[in-house]
Short mmCIF file of C-alpha atoms in Angstrom, two decimals:
data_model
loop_
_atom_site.label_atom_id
_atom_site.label_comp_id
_atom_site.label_asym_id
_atom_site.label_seq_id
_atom_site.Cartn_x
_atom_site.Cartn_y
_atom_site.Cartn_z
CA UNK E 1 -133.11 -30.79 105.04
CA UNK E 2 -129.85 -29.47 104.58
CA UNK E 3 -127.01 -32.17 103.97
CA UNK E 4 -124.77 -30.69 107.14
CA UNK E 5 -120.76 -32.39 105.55
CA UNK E 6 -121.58 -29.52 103.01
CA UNK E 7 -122.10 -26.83 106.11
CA UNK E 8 -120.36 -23.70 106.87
CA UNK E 9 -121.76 -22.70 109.68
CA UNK E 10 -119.44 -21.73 112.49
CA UNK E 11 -116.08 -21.93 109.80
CA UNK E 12 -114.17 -19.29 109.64
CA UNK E 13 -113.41 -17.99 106.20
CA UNK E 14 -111.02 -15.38 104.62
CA UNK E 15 -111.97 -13.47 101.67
CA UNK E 16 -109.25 -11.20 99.94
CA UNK E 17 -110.21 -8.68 97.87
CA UNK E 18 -113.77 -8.52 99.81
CA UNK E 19 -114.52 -4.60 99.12
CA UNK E 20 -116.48 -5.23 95.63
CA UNK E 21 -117.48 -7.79 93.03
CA UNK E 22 -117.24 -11.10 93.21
CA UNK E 23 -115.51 -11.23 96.96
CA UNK E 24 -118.30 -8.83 98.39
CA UNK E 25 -120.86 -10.82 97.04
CA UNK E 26 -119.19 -14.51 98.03
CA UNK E 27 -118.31 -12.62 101.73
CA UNK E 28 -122.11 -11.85 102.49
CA UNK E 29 -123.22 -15.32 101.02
CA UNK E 30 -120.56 -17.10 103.43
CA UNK E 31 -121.93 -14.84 106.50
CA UNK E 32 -125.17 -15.42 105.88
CA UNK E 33 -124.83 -19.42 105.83
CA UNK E 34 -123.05 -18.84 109.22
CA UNK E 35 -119.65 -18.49 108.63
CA UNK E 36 -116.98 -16.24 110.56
CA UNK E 37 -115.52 -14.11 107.52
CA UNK E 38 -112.56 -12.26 107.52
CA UNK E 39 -112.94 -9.62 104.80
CA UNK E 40 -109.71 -8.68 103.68
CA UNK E 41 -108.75 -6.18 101.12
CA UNK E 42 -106.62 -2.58 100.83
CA UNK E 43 -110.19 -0.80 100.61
CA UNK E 44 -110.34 0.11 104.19
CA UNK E 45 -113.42 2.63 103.56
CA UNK E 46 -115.81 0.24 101.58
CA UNK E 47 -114.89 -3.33 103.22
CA UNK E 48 -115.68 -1.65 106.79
CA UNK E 49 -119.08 -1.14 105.19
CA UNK E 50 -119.37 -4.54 104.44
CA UNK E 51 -118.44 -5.69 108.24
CA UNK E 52 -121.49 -3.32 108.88
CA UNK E 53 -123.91 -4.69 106.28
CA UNK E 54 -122.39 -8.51 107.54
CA UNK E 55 -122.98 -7.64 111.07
CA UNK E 56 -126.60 -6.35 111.09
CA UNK E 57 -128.04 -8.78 109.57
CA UNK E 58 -126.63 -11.28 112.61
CA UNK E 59 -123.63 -12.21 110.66
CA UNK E 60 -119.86 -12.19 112.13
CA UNK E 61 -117.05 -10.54 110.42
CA UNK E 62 -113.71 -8.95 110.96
CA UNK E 63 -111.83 -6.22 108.80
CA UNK E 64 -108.42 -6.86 107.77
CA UNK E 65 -107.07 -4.16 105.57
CA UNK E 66 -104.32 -6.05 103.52
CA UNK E 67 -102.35 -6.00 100.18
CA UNK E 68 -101.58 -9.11 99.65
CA UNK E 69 -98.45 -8.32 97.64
CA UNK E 70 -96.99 -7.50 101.02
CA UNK E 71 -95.88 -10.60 103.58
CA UNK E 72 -96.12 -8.43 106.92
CA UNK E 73 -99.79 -7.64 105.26
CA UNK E 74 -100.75 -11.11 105.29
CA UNK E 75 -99.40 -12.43 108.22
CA UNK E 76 -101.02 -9.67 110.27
CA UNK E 77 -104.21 -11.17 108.63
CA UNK E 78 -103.88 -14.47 109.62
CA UNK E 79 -102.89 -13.30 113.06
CA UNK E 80 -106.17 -10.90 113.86
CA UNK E 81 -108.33 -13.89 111.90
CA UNK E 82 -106.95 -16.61 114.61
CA UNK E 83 -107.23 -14.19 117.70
CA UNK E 84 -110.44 -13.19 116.54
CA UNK E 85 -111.89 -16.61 115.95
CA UNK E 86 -109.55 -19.03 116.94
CA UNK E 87 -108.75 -20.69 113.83
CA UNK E 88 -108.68 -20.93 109.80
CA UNK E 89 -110.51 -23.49 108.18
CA UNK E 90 -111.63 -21.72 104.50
CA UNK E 91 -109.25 -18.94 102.12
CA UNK E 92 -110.59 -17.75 99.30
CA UNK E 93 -107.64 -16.51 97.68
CA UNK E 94 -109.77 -13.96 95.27
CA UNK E 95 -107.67 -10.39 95.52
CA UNK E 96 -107.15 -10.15 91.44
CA UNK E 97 -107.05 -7.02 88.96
CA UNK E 98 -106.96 -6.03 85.49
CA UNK E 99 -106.22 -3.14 83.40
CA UNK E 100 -108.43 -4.26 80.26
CA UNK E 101 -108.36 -2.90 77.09
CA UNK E 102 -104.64 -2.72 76.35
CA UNK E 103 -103.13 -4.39 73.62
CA UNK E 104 -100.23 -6.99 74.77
CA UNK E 105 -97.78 -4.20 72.73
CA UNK E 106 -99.34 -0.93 74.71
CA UNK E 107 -99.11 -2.72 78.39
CA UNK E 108 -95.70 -0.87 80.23
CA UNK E 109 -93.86 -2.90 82.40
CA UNK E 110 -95.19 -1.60 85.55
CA UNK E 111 -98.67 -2.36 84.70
CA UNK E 112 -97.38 -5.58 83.86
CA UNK E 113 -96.16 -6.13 87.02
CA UNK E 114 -98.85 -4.75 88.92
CA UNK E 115 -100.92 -7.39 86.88
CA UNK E 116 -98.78 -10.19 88.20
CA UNK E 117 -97.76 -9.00 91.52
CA UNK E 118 -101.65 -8.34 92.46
CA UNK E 119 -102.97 -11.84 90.73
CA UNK E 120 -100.31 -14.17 91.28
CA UNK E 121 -97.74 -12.96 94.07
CA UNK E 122 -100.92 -12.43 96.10
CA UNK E 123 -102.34 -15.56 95.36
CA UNK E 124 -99.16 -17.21 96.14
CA UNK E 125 -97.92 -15.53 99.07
CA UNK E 126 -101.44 -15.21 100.82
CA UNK E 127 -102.01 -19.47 100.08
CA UNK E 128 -98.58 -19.94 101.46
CA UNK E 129 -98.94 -18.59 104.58
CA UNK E 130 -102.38 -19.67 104.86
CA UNK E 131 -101.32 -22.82 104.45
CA UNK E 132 -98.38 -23.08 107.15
CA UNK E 133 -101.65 -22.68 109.62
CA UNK E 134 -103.66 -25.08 107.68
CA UNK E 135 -100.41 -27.89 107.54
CA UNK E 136 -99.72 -27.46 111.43
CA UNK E 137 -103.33 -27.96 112.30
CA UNK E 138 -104.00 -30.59 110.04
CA UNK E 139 -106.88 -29.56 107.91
CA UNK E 140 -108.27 -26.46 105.68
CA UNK E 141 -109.36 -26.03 102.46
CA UNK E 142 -107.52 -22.92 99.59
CA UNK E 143 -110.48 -21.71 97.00
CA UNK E 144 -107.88 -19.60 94.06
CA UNK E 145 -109.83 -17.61 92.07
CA UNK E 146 -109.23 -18.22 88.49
CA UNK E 147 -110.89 -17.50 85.54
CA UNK E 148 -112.12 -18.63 81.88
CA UNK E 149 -109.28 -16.38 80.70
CA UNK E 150 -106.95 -18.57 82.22
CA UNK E 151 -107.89 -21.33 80.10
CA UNK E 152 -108.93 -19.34 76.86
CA UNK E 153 -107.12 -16.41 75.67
CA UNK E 154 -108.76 -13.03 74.98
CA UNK E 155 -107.54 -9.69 73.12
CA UNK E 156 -106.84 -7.11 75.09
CA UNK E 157 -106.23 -8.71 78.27
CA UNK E 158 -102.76 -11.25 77.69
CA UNK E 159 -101.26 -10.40 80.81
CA UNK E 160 -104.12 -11.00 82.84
CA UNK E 161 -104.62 -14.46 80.99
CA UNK E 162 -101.24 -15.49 82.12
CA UNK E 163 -101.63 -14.11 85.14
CA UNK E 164 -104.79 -17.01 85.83
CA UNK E 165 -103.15 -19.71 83.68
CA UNK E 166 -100.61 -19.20 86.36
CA UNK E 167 -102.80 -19.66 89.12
CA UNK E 168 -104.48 -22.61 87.56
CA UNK E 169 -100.98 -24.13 87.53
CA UNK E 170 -100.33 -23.22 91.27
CA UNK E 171 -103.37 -24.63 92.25
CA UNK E 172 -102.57 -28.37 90.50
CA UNK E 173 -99.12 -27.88 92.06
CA UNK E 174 -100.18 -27.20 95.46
CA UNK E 175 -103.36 -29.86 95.47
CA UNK E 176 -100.66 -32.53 94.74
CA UNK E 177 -98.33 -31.25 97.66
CA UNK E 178 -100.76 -30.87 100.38
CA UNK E 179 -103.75 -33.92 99.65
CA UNK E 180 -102.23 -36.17 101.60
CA UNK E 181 -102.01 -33.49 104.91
CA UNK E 182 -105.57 -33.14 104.70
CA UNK E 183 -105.53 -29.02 103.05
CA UNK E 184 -107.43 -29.38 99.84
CA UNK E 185 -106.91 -26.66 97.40
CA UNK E 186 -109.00 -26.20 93.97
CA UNK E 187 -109.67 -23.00 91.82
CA UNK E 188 -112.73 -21.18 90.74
CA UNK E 189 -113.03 -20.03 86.62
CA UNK E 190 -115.70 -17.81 86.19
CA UNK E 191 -116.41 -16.00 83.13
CA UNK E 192 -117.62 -12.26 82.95
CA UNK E 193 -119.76 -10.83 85.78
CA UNK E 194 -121.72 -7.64 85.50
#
């Protein structure tokens, strides 16, 4: 028997970064245990897929396409997620690139910044806003993906290693801040995935 504190069914849950990898895979996994999910990304072609895939097999999901570099983006999220299904209680904050292979000395400044602004503005600014929901009704939970890299460095990827150090920061930052108002917020570090 299923322990039910540990249940999702009838949450609601937004993914970022839900058109491939890791947030594909975790959006399917949360629709399947019987979650709402809100699949956001900037992928509009291959995340409406997924809404399809999520659907048919009994699941419910809505389509957000967001870059969550860009406030009016996000709030527009949050907006459709509530009217859709009347509330917030799970983000997983996991929108996150990289441009691997570059040499700390070879990255430009815009990829730099596209590096940061993707990984940790979006992290930031979609967990903020998320959160002004979460604060006012008392109660959610913020999943920031992470990574190993933000604990261990790695050639050929600095940028993105600060990029997750950062977030691993944020996330110790913003547990401490909002505990005691009932939003929990932790991180995920995975390591390589095929």
């Amino acid at each position: 028997m299923q322990d039910q504190r540990f249940s999702i069914k009838g949450k609601t849950i937004i993914v970022t970064g839900a058109s491939s990898g890791l947030g594909r895979g975790l959006s399917l996994a949360f629709a399947k245990a019987g979650a709402n999910v809100t699949v956001a990304s900037r992928n509009l072609s291959k995340f409406e897929i997924l809404v399809e895939e999520i659907e048919s097999a009994g699941g419910m999901a809505l389509a957000a396409k967001t870059d969550v570099t860009q406030g009016t983006d996000i709030d527009r999220m949050i907006k459709i997620t509530i009217e859709k299904f009347g509330g917030i209680d799970v983000l997983l904050n996991n929108a996150g690139m990289s441009i691997p292979g570059l040499l700390a000395e070879q990255v430009s400044e815009k990829e730099m910044q596209t590096i940061m602004d993707t990984n940790f503005k979006g992290t930031f600014l979609c967990g903020a806003a998320v959160a002004r929901y979460m604060l006012e009704q008392k109660k959610g939970k913020i999943i920031n993906m992470s990574s190993v890299l933000g604990q261990a460095a790695w050639a050929k990827a600095s940028i993105y290693c600060v990029s997750k150090a950062a977030i691993n920061h944020l996330t110790k930052a913003w547990a401490i801040e909002w505990a005691s108002k009932n939003v929990t917020v932790n991180a995920l570090a995975p390591t390589f995935i095929e």
